[in-house]
PDB file of C-alpha atoms in Angstrom:
ATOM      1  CA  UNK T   1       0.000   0.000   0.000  1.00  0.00           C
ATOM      2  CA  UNK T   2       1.420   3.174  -0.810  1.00  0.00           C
ATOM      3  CA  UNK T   3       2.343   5.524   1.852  1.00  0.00           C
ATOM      4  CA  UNK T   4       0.838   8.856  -0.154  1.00  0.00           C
ATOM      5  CA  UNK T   5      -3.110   7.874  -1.414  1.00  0.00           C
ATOM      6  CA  UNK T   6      -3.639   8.950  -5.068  1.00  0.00           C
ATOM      7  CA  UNK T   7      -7.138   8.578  -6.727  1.00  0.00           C
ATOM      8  CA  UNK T   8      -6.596   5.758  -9.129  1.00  0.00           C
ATOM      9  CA  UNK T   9      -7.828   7.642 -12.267  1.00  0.00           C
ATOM     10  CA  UNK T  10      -8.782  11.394 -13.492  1.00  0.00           C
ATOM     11  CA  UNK T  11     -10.263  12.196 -16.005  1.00  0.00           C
ATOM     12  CA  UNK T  12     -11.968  15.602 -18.433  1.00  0.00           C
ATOM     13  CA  UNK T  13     -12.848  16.922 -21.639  1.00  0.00           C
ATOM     14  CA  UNK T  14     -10.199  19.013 -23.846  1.00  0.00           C
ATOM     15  CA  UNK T  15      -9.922  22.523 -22.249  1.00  0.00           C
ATOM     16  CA  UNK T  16     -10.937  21.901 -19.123  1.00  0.00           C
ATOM     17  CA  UNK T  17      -9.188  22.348 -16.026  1.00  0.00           C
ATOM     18  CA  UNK T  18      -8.904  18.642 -13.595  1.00  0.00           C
ATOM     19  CA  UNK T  19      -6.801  18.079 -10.390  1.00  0.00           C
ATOM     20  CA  UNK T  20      -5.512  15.027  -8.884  1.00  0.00           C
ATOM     21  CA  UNK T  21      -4.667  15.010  -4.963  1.00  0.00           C
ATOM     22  CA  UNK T  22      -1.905  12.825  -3.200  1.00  0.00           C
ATOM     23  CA  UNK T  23      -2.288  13.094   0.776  1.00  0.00           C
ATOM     24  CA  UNK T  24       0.291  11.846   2.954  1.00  0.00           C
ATOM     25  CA  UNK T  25       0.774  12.858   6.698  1.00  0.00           C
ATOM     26  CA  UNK T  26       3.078  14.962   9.096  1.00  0.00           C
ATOM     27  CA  UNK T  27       6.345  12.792   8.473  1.00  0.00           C
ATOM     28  CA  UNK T  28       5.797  13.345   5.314  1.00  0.00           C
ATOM     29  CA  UNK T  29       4.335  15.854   2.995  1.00  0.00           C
ATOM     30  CA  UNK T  30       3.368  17.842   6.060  1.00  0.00           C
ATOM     31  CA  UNK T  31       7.457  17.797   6.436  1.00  0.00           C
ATOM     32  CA  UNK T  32       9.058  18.078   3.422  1.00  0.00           C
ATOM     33  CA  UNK T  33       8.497  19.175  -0.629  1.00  0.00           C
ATOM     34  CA  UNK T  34       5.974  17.490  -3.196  1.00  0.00           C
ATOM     35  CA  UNK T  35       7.190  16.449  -6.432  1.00  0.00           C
ATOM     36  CA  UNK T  36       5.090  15.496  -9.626  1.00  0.00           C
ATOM     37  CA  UNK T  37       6.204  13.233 -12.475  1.00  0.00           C
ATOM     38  CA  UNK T  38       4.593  12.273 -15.604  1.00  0.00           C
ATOM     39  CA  UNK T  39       4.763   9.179 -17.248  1.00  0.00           C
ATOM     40  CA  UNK T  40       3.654   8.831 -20.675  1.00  0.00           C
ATOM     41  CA  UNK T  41       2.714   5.825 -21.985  1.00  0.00           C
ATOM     42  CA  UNK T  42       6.056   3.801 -22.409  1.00  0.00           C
ATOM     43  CA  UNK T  43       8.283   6.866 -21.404  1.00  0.00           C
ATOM     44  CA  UNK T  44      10.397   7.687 -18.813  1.00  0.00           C
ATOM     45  CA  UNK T  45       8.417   9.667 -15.843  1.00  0.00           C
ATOM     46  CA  UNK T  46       8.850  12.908 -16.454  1.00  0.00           C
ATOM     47  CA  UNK T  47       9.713  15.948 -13.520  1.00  0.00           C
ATOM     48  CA  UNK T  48       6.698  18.377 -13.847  1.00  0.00           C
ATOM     49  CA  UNK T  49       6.638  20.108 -10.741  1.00  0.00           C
ATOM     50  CA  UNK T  50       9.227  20.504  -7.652  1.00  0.00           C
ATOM     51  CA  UNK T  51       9.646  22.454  -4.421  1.00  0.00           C
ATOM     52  CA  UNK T  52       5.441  21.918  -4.289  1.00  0.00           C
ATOM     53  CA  UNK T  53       4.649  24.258  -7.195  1.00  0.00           C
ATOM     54  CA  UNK T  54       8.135  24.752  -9.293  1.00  0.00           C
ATOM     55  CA  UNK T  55       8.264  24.130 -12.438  1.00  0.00           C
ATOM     56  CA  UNK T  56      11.464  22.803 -14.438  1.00  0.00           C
ATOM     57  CA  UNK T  57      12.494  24.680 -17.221  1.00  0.00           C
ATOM     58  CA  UNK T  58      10.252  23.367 -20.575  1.00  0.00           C
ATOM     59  CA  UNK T  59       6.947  22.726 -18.261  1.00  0.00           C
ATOM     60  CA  UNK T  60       3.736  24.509 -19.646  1.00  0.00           C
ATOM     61  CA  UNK T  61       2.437  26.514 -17.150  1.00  0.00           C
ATOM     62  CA  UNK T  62      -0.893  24.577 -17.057  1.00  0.00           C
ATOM     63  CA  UNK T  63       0.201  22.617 -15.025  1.00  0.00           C
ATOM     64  CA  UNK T  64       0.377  23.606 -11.437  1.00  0.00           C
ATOM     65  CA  UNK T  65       1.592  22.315  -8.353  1.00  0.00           C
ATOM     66  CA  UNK T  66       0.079  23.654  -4.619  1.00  0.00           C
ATOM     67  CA  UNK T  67       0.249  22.111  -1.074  1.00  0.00           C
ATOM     68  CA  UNK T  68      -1.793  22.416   2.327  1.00  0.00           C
ATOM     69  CA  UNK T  69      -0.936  20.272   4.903  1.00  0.00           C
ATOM     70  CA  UNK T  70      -0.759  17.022   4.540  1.00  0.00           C
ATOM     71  CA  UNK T  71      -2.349  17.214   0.963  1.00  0.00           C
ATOM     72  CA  UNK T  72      -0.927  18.168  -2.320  1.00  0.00           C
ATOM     73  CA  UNK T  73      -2.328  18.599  -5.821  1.00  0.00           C
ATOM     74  CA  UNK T  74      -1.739  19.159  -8.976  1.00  0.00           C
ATOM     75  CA  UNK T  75      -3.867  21.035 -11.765  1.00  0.00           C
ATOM     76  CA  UNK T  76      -3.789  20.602 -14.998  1.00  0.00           C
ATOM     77  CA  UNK T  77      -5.782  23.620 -17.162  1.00  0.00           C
ATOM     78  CA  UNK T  78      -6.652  23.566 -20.566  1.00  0.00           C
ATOM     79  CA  UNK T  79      -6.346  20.021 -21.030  1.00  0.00           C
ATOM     80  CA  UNK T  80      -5.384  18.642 -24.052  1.00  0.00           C
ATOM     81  CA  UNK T  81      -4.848  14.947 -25.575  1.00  0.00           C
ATOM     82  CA  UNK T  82      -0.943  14.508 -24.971  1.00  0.00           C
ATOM     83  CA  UNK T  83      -1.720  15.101 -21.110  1.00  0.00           C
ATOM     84  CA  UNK T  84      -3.080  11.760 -21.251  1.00  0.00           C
ATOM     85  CA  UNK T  85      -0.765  10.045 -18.610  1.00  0.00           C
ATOM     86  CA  UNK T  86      -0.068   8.661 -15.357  1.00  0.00           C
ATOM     87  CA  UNK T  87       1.066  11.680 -12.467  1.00  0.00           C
ATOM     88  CA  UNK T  88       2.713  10.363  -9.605  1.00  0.00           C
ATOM     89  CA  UNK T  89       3.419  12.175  -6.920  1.00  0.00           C
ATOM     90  CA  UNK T  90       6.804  11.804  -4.665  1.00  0.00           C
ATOM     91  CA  UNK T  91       7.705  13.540  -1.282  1.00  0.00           C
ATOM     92  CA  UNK T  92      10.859  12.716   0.852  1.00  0.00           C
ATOM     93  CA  UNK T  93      10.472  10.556   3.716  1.00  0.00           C
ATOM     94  CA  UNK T  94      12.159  10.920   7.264  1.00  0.00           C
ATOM     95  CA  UNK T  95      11.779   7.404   8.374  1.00  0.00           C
ATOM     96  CA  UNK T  96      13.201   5.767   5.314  1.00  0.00           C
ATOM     97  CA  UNK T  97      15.688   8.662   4.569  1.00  0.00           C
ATOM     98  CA  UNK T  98      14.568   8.496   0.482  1.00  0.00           C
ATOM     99  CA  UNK T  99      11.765   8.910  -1.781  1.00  0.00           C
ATOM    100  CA  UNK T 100       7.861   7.389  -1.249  1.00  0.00           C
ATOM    101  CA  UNK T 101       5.700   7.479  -4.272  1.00  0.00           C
ATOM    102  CA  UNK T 102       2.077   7.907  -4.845  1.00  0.00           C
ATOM    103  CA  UNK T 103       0.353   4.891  -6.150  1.00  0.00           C
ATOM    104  CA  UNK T 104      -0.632   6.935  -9.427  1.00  0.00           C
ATOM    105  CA  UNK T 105      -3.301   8.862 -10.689  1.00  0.00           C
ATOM    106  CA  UNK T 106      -4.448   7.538 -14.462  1.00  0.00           C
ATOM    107  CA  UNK T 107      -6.003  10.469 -16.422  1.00  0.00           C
ATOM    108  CA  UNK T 108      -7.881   9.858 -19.112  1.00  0.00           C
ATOM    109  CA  UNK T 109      -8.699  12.580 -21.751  1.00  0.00           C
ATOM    110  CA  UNK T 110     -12.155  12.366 -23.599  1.00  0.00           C
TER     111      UNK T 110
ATOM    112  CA  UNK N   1      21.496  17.746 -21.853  1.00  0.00           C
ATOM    113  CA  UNK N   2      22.129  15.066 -19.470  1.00  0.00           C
ATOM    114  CA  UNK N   3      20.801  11.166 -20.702  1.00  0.00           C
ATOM    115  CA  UNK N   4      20.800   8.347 -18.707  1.00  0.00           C
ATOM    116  CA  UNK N   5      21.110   5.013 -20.260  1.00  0.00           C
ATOM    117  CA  UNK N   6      20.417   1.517 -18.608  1.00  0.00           C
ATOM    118  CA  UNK N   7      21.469  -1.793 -19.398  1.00  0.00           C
ATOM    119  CA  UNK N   8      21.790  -5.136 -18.869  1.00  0.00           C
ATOM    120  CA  UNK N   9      19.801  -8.649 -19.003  1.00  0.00           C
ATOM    121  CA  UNK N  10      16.329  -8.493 -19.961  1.00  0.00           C
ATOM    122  CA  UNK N  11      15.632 -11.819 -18.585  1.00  0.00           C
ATOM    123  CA  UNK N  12      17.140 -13.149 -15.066  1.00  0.00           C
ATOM    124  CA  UNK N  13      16.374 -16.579 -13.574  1.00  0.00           C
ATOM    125  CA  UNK N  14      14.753 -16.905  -9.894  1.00  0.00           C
ATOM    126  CA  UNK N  15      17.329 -16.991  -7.098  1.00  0.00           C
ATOM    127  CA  UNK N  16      19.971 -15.302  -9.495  1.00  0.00           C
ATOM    128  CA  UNK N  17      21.378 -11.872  -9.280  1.00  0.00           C
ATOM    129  CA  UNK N  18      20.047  -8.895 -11.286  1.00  0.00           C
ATOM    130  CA  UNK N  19      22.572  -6.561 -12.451  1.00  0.00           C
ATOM    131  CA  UNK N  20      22.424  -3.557 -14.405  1.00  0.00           C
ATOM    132  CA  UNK N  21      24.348  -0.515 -15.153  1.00  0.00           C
ATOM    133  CA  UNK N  22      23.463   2.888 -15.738  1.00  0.00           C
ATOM    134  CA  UNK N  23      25.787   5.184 -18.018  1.00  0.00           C
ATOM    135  CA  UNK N  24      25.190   9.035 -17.912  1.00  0.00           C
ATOM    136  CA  UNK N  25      26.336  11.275 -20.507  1.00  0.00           C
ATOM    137  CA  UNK N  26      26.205  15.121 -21.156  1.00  0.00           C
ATOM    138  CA  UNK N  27      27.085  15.714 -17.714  1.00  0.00           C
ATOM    139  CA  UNK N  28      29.741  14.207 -14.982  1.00  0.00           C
ATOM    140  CA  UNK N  29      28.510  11.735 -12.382  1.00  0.00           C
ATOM    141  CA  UNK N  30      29.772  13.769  -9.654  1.00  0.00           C
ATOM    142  CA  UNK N  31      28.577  16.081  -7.266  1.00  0.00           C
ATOM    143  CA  UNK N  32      25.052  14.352  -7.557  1.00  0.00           C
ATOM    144  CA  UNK N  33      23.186  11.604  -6.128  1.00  0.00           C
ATOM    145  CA  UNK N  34      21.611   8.767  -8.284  1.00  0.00           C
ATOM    146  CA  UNK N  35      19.066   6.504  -7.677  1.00  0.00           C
ATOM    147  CA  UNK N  36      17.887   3.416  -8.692  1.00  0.00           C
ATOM    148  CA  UNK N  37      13.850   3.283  -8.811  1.00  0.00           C
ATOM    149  CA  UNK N  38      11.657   0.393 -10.490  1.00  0.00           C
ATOM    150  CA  UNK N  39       7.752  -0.450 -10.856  1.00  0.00           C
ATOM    151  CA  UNK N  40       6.149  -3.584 -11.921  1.00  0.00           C
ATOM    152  CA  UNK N  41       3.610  -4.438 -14.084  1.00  0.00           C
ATOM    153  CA  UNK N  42       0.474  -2.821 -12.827  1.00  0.00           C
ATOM    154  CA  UNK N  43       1.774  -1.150  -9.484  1.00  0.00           C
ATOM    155  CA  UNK N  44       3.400   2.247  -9.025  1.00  0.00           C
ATOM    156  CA  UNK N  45       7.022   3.690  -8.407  1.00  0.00           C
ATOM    157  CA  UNK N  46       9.304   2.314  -6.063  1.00  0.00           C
ATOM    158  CA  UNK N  47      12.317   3.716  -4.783  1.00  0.00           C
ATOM    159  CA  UNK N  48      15.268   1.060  -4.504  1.00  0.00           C
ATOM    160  CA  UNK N  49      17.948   3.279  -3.492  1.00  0.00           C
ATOM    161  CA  UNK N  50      20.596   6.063  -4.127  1.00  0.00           C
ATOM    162  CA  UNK N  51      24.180   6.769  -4.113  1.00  0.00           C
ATOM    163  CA  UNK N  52      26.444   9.860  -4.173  1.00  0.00           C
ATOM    164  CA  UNK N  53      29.391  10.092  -5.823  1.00  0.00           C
ATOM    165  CA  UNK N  54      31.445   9.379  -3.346  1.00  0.00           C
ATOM    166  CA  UNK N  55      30.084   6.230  -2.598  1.00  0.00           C
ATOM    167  CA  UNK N  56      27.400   6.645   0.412  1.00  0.00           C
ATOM    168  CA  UNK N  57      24.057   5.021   0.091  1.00  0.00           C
ATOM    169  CA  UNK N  58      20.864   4.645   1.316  1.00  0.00           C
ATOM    170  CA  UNK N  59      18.761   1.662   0.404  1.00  0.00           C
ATOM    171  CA  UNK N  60      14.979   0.788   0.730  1.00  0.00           C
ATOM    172  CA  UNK N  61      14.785  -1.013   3.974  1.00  0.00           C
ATOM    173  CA  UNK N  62      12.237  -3.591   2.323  1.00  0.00           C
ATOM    174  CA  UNK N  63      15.289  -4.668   0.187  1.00  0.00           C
ATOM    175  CA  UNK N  64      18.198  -3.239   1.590  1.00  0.00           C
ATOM    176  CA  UNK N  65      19.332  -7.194   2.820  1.00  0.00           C
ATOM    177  CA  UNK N  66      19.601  -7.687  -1.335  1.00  0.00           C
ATOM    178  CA  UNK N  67      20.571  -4.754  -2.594  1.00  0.00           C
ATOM    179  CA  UNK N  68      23.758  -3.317  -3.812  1.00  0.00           C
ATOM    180  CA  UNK N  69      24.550   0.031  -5.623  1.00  0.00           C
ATOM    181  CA  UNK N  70      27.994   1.336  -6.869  1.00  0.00           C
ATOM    182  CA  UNK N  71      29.505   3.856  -9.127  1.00  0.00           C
ATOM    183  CA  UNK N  72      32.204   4.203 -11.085  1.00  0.00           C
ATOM    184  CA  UNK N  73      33.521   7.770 -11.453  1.00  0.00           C
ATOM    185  CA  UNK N  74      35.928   7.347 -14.201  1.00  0.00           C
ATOM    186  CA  UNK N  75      33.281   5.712 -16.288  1.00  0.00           C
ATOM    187  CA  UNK N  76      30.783   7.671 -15.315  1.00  0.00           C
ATOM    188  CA  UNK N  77      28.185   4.914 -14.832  1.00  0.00           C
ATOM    189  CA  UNK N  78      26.075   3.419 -11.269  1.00  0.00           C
ATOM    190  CA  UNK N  79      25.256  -0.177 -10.976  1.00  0.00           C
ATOM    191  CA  UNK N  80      22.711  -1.950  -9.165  1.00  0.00           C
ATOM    192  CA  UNK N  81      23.017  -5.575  -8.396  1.00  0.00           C
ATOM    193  CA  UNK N  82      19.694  -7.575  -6.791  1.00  0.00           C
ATOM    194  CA  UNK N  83      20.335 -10.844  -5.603  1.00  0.00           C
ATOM    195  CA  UNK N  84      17.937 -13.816  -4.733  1.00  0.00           C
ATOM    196  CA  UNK N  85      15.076 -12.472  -7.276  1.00  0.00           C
ATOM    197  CA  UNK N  86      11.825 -13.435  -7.270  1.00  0.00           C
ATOM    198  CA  UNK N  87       9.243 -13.156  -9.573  1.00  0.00           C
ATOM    199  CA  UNK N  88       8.284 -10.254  -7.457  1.00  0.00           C
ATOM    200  CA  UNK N  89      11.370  -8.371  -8.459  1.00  0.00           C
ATOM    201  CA  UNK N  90       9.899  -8.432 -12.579  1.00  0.00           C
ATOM    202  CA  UNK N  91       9.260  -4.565 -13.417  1.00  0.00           C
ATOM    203  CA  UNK N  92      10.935  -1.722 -15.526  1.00  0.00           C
ATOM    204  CA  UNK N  93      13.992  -0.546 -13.963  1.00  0.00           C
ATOM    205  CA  UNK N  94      15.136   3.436 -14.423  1.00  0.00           C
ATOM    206  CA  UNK N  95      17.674   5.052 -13.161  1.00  0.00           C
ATOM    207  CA  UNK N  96      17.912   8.684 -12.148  1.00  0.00           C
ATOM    208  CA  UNK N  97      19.662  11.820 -11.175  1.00  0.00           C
ATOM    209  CA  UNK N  98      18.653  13.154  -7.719  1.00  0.00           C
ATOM    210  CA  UNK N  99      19.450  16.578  -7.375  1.00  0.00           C
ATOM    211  CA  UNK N 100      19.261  18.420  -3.848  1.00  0.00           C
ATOM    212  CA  UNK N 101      18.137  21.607  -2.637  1.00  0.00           C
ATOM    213  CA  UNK N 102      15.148  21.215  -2.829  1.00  0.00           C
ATOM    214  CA  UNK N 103      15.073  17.661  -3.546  1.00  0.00           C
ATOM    215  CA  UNK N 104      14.123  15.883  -6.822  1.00  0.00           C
ATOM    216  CA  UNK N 105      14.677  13.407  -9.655  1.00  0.00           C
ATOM    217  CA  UNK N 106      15.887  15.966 -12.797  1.00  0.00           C
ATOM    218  CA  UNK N 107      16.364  13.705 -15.088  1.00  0.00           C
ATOM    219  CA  UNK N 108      15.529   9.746 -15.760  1.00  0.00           C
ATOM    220  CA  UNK N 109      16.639   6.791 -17.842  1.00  0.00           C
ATOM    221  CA  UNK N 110      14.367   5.437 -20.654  1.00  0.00           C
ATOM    222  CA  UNK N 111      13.981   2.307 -18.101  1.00  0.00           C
ATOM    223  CA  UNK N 112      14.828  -1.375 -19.152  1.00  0.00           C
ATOM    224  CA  UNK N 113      12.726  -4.377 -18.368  1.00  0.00           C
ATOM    225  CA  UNK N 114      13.634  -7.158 -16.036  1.00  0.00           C
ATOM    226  CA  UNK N 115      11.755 -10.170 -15.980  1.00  0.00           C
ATOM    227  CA  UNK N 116      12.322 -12.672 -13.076  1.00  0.00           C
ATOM    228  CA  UNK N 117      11.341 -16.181 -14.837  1.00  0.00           C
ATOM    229  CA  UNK N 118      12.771 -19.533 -15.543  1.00  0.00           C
TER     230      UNK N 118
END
């Protein structure tokens, strides 16, 4: 089971705007940054947003990281067909010293 | 632009070791951290471990009894070694750059396929 809860699948029509959470707890996102990563299909996963709401150089900004708590999300606006994907997101983890993943949010385009 | 490149058997029998190596280009292996992260068919992304140049590590304490990452400097490439696979162990394996401050994984391998059968 992972340790942050992502809903299994997203998904909208072109253009509009959809969000995907990831909640962890106070070890966790509550303690340190969120990270998003995209994976398209049969591609490497992607950095899309660091530091909770940086993006990387190359990043559209539709996309859009934010935190509160022990939640994070990211929001995708104007949606097109290349966003289909899976978004994972990633925090850093006291207890294990490294990484923890979200289980992956599946969104689907229309 | 920094690539990562992974390699090594596709195919490893059960109770073997898995080994594969990592070779970056377009940038020097030092002064960062890599990591080794994996995810099998159908489940998410799971950290394995990471190493800094100079040779520290930190492993994922579900597999840190059978797990082994190195680096070479002068070839610029990491290496992960898994021993005593299981069929549990089949997934795509990527590599990746883990840059500090604040934390994250820049830049990522194309990922290779292991698959843990006889």
């Amino acid at each position: 089971q992972p340790v942050l809860t992502q809903p299994p699948s997203a998904s909208g029509t072109p253009g509009q705007r959809v969000s995907i959470s990831c909640s962890g707890s106070s070890s966790n996102i509550g303690s340190y940054t969120v990270n998003w990563y995209q994976r398209l299909p049969e591609t490497a996963p992607k950095l899309l947003v660091y530091d909770d709401y940086q993006r990387p150089s190359g990043v559209p900004d539709r996309f859009s990281g934010s935190k509160s708590g022990t939640s994070a999300s990211l929001a995708i606006s104007g949606l097109q067909s290349e966003d289909e994907a899976d978004y994972y997101c990633a925090v850093w983890d006291d207890g294990l010293n490294g990484p923890v993943f979200g289980g992956g949010t599946k969104l689907t385009v229309l | 632009q920094v690539q990562l490149q992974e390699s090594g058997p596709g195919l490893v029998k059960p109770s073997e070791t898995l080994s594969l190596t990592c070779t970056v280009s377009g940038g020097s292996i030092n002064s960062y951290s890599w990591s080794w992260i994996r995810q099998a068919p159908g489940k998410g992304l799971e950290w394995i471990g990471y190493i800094y140049y100079t040779g520290s590590t930190n492993y994922n304490p579900s597999l840190n009894s059978r797990v082994t990452i190195s680096v070479e400097t002068s070839k610029n490439q990491l290496s992960l070694n898994l021993n005593s696979v299981t069929a549990a162990d089949t997934a795509v394996y990527y590599c990746a750059r883990l840059t500090r401050g604040p934390w994250r994984y820049d830049y990522w391998g194309q990922g290779t396929l292991v698959t843990v059968s006889s």
